[in-house]
Coordinates of C-alpha atoms and ligand atoms in Angstrom, one line a residue:
X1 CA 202.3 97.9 229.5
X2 CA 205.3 96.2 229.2
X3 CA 206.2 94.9 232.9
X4 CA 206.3 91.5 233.6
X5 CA 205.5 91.7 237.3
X6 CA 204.6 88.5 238.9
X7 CA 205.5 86.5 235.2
X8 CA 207.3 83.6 235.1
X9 CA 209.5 83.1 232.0
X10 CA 210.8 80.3 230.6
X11 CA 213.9 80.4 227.8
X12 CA 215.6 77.4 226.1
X13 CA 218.9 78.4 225.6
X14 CA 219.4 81.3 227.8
X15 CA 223.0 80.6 229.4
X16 CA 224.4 82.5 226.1
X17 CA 223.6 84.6 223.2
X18 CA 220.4 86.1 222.0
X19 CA 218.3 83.6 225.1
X20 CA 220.5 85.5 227.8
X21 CA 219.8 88.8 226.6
X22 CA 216.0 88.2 226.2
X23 CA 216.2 86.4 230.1
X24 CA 217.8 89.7 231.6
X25 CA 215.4 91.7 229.4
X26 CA 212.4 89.6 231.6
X27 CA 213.9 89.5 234.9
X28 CA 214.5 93.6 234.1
X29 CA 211.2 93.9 233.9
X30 CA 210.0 91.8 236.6
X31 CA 209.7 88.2 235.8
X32 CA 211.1 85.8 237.6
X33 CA 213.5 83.4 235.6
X34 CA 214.4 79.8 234.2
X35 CA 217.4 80.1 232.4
X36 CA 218.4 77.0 230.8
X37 CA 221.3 75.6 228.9
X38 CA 222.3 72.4 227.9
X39 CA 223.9 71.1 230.6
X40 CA 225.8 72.9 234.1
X41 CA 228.2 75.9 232.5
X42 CA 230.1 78.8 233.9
X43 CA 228.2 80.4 231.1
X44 CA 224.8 79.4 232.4
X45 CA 226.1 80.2 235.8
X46 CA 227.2 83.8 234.9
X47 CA 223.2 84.1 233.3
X48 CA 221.6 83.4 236.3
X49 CA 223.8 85.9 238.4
X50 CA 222.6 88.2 235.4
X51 CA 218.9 87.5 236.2
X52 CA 219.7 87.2 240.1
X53 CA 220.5 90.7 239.8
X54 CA 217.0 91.6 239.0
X55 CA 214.7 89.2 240.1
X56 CA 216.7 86.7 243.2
X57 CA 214.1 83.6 242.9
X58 CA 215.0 82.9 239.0
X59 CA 217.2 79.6 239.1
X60 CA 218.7 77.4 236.2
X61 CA 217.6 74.3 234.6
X62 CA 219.2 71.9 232.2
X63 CA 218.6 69.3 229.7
X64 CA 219.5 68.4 226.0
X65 CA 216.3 69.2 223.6
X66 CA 217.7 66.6 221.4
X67 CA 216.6 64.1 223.5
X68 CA 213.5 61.8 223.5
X69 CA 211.7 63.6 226.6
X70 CA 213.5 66.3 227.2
X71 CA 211.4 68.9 226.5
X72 CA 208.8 68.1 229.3
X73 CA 211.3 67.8 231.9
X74 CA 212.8 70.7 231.5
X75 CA 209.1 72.7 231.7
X76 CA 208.6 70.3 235.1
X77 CA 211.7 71.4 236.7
X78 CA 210.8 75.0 236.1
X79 CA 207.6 74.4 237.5
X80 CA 209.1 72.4 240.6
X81 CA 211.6 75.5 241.4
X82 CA 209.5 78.8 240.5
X83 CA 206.1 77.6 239.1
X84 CA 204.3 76.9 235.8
X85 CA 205.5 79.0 233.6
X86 CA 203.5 82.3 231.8
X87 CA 206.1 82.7 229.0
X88 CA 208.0 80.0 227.0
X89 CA 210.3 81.5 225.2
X90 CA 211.1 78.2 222.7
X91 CA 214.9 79.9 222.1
X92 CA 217.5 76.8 221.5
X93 CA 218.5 75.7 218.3
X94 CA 221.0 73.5 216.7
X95 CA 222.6 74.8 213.4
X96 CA 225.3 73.1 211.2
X97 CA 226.7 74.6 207.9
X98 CA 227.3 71.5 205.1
X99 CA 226.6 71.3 201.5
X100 CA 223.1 69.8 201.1
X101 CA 224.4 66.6 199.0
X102 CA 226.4 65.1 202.3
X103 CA 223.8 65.9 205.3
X104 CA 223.4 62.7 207.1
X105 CA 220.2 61.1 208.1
X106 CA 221.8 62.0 211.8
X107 CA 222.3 65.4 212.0
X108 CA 219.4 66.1 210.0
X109 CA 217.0 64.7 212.3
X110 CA 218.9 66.3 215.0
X111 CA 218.4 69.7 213.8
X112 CA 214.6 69.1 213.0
X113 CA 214.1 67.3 216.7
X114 CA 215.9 70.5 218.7
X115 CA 214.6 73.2 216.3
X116 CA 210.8 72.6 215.4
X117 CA 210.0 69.2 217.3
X118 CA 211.3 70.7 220.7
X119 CA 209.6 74.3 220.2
X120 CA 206.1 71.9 219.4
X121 CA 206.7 69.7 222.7
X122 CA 207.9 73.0 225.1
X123 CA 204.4 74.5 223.8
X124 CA 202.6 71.4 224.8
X125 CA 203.8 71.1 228.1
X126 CA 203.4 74.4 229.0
X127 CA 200.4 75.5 227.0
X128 CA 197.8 73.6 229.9
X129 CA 198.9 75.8 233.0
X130 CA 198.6 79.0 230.7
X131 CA 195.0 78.1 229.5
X132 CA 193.5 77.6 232.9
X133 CA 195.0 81.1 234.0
X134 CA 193.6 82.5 230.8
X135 CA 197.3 84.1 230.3
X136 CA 200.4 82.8 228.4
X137 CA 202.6 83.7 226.0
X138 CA 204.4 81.3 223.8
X139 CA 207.2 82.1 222.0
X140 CA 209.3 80.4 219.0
X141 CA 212.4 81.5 217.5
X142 CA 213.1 81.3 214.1
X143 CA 215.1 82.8 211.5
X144 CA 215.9 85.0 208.8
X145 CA 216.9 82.0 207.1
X146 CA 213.0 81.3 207.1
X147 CA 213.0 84.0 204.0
X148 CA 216.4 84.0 202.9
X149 CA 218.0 80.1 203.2
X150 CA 221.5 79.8 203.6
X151 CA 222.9 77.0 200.7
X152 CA 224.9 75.3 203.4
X153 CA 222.2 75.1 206.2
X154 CA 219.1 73.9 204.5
X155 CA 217.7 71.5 206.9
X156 CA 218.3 74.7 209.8
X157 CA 216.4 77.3 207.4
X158 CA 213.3 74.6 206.9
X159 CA 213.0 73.9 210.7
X160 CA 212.9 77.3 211.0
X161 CA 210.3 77.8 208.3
X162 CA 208.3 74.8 209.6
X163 CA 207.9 77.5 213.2
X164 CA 206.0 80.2 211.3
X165 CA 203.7 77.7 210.0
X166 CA 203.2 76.2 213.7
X167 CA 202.9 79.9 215.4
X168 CA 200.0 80.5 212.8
X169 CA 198.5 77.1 213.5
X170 CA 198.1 77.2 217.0
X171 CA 197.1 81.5 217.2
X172 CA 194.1 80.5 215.7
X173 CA 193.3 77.6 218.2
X174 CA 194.9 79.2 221.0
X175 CA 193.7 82.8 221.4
X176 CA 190.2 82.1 223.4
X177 CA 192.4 81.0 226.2
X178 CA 194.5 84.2 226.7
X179 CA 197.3 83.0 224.9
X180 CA 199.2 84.4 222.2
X181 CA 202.0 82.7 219.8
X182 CA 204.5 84.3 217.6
X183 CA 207.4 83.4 216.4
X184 CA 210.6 86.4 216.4
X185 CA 213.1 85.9 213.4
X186 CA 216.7 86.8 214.4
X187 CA 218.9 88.1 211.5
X188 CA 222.7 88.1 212.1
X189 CA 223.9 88.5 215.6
X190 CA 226.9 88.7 217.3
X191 CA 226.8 85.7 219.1
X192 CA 229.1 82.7 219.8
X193 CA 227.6 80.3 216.9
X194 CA 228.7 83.4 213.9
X195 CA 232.3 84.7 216.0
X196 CA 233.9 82.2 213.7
X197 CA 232.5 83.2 210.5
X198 CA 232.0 87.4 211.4
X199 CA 235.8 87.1 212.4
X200 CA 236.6 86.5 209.0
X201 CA 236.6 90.3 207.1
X202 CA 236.1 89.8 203.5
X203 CA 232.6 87.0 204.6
X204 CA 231.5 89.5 207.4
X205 CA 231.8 92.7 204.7
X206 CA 229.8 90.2 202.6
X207 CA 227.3 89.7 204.7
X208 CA 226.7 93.2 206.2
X209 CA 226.5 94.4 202.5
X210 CA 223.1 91.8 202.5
X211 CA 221.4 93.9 205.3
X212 CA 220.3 97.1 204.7
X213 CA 221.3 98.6 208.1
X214 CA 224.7 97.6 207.3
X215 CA 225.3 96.2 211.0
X216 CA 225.6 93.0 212.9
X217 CA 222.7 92.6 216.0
X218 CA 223.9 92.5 219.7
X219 CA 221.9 89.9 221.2
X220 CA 220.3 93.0 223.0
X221 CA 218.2 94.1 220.2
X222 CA 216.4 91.0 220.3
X223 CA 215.0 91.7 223.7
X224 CA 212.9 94.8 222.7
X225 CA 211.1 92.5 220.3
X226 CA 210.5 89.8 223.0
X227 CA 209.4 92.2 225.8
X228 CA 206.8 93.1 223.3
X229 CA 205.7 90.0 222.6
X230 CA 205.4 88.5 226.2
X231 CA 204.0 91.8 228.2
X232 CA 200.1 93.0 227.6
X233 CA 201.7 95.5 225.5
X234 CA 201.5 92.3 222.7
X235 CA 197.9 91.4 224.6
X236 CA 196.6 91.9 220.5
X237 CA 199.5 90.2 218.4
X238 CA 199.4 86.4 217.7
X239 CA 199.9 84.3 214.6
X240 CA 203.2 86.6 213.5
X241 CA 205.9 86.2 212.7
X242 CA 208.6 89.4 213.7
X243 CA 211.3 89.7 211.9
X244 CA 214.7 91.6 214.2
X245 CA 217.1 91.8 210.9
X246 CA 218.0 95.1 210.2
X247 CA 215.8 94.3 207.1
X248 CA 217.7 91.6 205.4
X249 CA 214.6 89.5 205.0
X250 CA 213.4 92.4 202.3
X251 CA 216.3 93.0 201.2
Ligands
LIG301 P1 224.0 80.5 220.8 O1 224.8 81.7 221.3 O2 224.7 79.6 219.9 O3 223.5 79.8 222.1 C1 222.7 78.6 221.9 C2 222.0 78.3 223.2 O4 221.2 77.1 222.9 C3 223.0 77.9 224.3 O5 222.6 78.4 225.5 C4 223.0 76.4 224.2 O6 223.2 75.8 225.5 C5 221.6 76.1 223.8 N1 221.5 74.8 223.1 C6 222.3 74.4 222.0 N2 222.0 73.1 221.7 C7 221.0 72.7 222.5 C8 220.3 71.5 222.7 N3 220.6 70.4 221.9 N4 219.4 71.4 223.7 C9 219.2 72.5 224.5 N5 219.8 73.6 224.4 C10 220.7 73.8 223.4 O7 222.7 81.0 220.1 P2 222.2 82.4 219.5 O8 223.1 82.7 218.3 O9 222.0 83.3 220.6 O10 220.8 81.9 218.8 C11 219.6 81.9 219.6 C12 218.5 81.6 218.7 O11 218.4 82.5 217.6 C13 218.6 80.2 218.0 O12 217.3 79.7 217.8 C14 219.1 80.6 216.6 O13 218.7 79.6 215.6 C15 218.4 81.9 216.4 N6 219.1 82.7 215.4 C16 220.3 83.2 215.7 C17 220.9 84.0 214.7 C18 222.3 84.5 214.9 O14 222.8 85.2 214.0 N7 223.0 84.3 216.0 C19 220.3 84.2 213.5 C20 219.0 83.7 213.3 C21 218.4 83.0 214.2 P3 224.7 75.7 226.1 O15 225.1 77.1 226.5 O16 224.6 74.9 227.3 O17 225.6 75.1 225.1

């Protein structure tokens, strides 16, 4: 149920993080792979030998998702090197911490372009090849923030929001063609973007004492989630949004 023979994945943001882990998780189970960072990276290099390992036709693409455009040529140069992809796995984001007072114009629309506008346009392009196979999975990420907003990342936790209104949006109009849409909602992970912040003890025993598991995520135990999501083992779920967070959004 859950083997992704003969799949081919796309995911944003896949040379680091919680995108790398879910891209191994794929090629582990028999997809071939786009990995895809912002620009070339030792980083993205080391997730393709990751995916290599598994599955040797997955290559790496590139392109900023904050930019006009970007979004379709990053789903035409996955197509050009392994096909039209089955699963886009919308996984990049852009996140910045300030006091909701001094957020400029800028950065606002910034985090709203890469966050919701790109996850919209990567659905578009990929959502015609998908239909006429009768098979796709389309993927968003969003947040626990969607539930429980940070006060110094508003803008971030609304983009965020604004993906589990989309993923319930499109299920509806989507499903007759054999595609599903859900969007999976990280809690706190482990990953570059919170090293900062987690290295600091008295914040990171804060935080751990929000999440009733009492534990960070490894950007591994967002991969169970996604393999779910994008196999025929998820044939029956669309329109969700699923929550990895150790339960902080109920908590
Ligand atoms: P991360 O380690 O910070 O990695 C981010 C990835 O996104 C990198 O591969 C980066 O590319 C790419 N990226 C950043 N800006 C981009 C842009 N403008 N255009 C295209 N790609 C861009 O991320 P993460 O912590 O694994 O988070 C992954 C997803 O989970 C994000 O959507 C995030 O909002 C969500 N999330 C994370 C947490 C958490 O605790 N970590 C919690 C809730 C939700 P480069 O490598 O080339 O820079």
């Amino acid at each position: 149920m859950f083997s992704l023979e003969g799949r081919r994945a796309l995911v944003t943001g896949s040379a680091r993080g919680i995108g790398r882990a879910i891209a191994r998780a794929f090629a582990e189970y028999g997809a071939t792979v786009a990995v895809h960072g912002v620009r070339a990276s030792d980083a993205l290099d080391q997730s393709l030998a990751d995916v290599r390992a598994f599955s040797p036709r997955s290559v790496a693409v590139t392109g900023d998702l904050g930019e006009p455009g970007a979004a379709a040529k990053i789903v035409a140069a996955a197509t050009a090197a392994v096909g039209a992809p089955d699963i886009m796995v919308a996984n990049a984001s852009v996140q910045v911490r300030r006091p909701w007072l001094e957020i400029p114009w800028e950065e606002a629309l910034q985090q709203m372009q890469v966050n919701f506008h790109a996850t919209l346009q990567l659905f578009q392009a990929c959502f015609p090849a998908m239909a006429k196979q009768k098979w796709g999975r389309l993927v968003s990420v969003g947040s626990v923030q969607e539930v429980r907003p940070h006060n110094e990342m508003p803008v971030y936790a609304a983009s965020k929001a604004a993906l589990e209104n989309l993923v319930r949006n499109l299920a509806k109009q989507v499903g007759a063609d054999g595609v599903t849409v859900n969007n999976l909602c990280p809690g706190v992970f482990a990953t570059d973007r919170n090293a900062e912040a987690l290295n600091n003890p008295v914040y990171a025993g804060l935080v751990r004492g929000k999440i009733p598991v009492r534990d960070f995520a490894q950007p591994e135990d967002a991969a169970g989630a996604a393999l779910l999501l994008c196999s025929d083992a998820g044939r029956y779920i669309t329109g969700v949004t699923l929550r990895v967070d150790g339960g902080m959004g109920v908590a």
